[in-house]
Tab-separated table of C-alpha atoms in Angstrom:
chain	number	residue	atom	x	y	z
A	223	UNK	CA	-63.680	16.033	32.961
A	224	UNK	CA	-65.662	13.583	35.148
A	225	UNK	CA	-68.274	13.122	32.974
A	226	UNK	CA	-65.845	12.577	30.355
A	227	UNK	CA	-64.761	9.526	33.208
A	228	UNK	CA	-67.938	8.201	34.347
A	229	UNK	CA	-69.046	7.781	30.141
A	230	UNK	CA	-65.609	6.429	29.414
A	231	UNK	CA	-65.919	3.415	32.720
A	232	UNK	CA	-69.778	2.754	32.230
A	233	UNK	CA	-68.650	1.797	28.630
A	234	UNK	CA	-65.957	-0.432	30.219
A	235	UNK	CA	-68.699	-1.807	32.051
A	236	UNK	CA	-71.254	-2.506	29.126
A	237	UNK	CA	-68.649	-3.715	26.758
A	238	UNK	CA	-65.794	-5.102	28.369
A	239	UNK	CA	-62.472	-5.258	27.369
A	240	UNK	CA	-61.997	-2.584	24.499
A	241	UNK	CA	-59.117	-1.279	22.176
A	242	UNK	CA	-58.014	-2.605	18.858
A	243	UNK	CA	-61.394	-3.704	17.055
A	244	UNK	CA	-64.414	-1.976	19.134
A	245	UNK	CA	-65.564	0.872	17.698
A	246	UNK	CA	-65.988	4.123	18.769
A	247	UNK	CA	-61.855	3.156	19.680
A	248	UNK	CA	-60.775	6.240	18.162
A	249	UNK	CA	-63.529	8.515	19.298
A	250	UNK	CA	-62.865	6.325	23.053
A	251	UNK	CA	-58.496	7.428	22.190
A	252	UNK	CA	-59.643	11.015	21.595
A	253	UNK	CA	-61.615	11.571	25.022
A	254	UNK	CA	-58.831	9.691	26.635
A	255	UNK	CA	-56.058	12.214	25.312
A	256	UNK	CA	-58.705	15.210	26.512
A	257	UNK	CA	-58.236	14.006	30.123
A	258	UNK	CA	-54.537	13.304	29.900
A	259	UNK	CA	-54.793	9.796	29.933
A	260	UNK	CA	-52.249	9.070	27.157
A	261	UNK	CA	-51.033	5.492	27.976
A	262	UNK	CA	-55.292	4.309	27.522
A	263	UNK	CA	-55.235	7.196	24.538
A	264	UNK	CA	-52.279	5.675	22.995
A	265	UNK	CA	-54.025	1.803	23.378
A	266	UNK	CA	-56.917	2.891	21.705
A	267	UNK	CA	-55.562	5.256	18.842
A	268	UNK	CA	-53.201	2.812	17.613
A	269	UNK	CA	-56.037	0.368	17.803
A	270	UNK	CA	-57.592	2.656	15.425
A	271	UNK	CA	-55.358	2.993	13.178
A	272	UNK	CA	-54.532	-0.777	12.928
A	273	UNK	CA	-58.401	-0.903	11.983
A	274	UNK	CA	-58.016	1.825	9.576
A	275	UNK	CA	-54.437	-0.079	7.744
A	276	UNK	CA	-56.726	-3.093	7.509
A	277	UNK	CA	-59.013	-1.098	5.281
A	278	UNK	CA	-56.313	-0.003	3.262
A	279	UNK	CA	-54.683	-3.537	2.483
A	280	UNK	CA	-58.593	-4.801	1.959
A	281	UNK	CA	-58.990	-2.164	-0.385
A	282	UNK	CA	-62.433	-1.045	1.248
A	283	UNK	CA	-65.026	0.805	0.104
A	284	UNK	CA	-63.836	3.369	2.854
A	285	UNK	CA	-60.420	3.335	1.658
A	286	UNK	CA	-61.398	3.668	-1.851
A	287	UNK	CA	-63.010	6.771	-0.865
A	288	UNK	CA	-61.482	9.026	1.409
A	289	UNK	CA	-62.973	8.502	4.755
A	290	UNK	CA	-60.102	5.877	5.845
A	291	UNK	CA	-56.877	8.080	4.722
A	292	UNK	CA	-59.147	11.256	6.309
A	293	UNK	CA	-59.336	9.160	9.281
A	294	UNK	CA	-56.117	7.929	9.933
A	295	UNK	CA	-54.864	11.864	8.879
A	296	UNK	CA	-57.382	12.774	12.394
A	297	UNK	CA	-55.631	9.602	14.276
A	298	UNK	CA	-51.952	10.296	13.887
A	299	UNK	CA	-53.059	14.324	14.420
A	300	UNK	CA	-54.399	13.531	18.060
A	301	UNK	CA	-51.138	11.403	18.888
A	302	UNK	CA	-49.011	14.915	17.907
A	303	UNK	CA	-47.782	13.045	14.874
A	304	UNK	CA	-47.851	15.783	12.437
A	305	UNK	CA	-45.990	14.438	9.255
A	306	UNK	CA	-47.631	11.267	9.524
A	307	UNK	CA	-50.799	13.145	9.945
A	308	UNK	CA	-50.136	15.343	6.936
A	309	UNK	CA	-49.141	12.134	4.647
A	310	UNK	CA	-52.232	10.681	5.121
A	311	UNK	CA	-53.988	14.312	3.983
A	312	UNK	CA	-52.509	14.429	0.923
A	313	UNK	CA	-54.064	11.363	-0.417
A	314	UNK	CA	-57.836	13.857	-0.225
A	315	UNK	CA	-55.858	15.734	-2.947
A	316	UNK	CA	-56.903	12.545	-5.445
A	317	UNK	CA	-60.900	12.845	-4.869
A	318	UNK	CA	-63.224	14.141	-6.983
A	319	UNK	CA	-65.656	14.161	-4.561
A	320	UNK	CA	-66.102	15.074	-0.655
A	321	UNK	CA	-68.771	15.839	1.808
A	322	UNK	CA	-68.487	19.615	2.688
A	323	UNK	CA	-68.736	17.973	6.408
A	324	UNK	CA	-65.129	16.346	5.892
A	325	UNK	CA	-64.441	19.874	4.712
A	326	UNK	CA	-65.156	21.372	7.897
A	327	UNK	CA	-63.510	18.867	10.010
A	328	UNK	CA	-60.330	20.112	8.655
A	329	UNK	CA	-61.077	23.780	8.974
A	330	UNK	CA	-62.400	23.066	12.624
A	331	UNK	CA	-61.511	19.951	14.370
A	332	UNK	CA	-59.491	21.114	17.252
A	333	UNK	CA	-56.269	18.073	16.706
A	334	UNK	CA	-55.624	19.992	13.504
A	335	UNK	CA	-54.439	23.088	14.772
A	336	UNK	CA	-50.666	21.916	15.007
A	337	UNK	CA	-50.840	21.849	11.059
A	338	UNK	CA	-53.605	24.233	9.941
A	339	UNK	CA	-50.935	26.925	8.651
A	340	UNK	CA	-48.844	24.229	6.471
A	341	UNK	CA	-49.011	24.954	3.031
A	342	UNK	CA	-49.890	21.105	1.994
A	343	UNK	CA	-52.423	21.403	4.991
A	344	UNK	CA	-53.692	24.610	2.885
A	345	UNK	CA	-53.336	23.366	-0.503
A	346	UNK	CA	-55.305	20.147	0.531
A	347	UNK	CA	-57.986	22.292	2.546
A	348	UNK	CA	-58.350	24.497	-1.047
A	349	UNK	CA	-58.326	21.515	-3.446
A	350	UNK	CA	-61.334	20.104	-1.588
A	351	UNK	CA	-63.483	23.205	-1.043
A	352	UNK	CA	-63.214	23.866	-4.778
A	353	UNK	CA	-64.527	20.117	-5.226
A	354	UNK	CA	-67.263	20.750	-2.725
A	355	UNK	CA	-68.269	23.969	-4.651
A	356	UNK	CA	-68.176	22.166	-8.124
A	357	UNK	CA	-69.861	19.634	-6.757
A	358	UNK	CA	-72.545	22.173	-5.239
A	359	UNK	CA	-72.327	23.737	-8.744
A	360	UNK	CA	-73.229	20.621	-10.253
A	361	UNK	CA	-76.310	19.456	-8.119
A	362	UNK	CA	-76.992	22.281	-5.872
A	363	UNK	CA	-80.252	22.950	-7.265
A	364	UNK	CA	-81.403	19.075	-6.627
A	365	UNK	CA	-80.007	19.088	-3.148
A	366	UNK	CA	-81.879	22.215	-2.400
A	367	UNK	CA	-84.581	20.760	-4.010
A	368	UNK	CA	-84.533	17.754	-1.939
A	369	UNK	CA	-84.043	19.799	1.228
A	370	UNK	CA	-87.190	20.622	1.425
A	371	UNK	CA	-88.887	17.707	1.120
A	372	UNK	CA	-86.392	15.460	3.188
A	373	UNK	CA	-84.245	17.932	4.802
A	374	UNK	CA	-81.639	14.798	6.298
A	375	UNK	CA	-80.423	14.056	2.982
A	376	UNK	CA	-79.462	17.830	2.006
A	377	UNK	CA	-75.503	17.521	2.636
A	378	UNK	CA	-74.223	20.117	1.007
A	379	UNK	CA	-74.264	23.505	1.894
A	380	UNK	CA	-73.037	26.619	-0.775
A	381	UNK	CA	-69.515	26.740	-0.015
């Protein structure tokens, strides 16, 4: 917990005022919420997710991906706002692609675990680990390939 503290205040320090549009806000909400400091949590999440909406009405790269809904889905699931977290999931069902990373955020990233047994949870969890294995299907043997030689860019793992 006090390291958690003395990070959180030297960053303070180095960068000054911080919330709605210096990154690592949501990362900064997250630790917050670990040491049950909800009010600075709460300033920074919804910073966050402001950030994240922008994306969405730009029509970012980000957004146009999955990495913004995916992101916002992680926000609203640290604040305890499940259906809002869940609506956001459900957009992953419309990718054809996905970093088996992502993939394992939602199987292990701890905010999750208040909607881990929902069946959209599930049926969004399974409709992206059979795009990560189609996608390993499709260029597995180049990643592994690749591995060797530059073992940084090998991102996908056999699912």
């Amino acid at each position: 917990g006090f390291r958690f503290v003395r990070i959180i205040e030297e960053f303070h320090a180095k960068r000054g005022e911080v919330g709605t549009d210096i990154p690592p806000f949501g990362m900064l909400g997250y630790a917050y919420m670990l040491m049950g400091r909800s009010e600075e949590a709460e300033h920074h999440l919804y910073g966050s997710l402001s950030s994240l909406f922008k994306n969405i009405e730009y029509h970012t790269p980000q957004a146009q991906r999955y990495q913004t809904h995916l992101f916002i889905s992680i926000t609203y699931s640290v604040l305890k706002e499940d259906t809002k977290a869940l609506e956001y999931l459900v957009y992953l069902k419309e990718r054809k692609a996905m970093d088996l990373g992502y993939v394992n955020d939602l199987k292990y990233w701890p905010t999750f675990e208040s909607i881990r047994d929902n069946p959209e949870f599930i049926e969004v969890l399974k409709h992206l680990e059979e795009v990560c294995r189609k996608e390993y299907e499709r260029i597995g043997i180049l990643m592994e390939q690749q591995s060797k030689h530059l073992p940084h860019q090998a991102t996908y793992a056999n699912p």
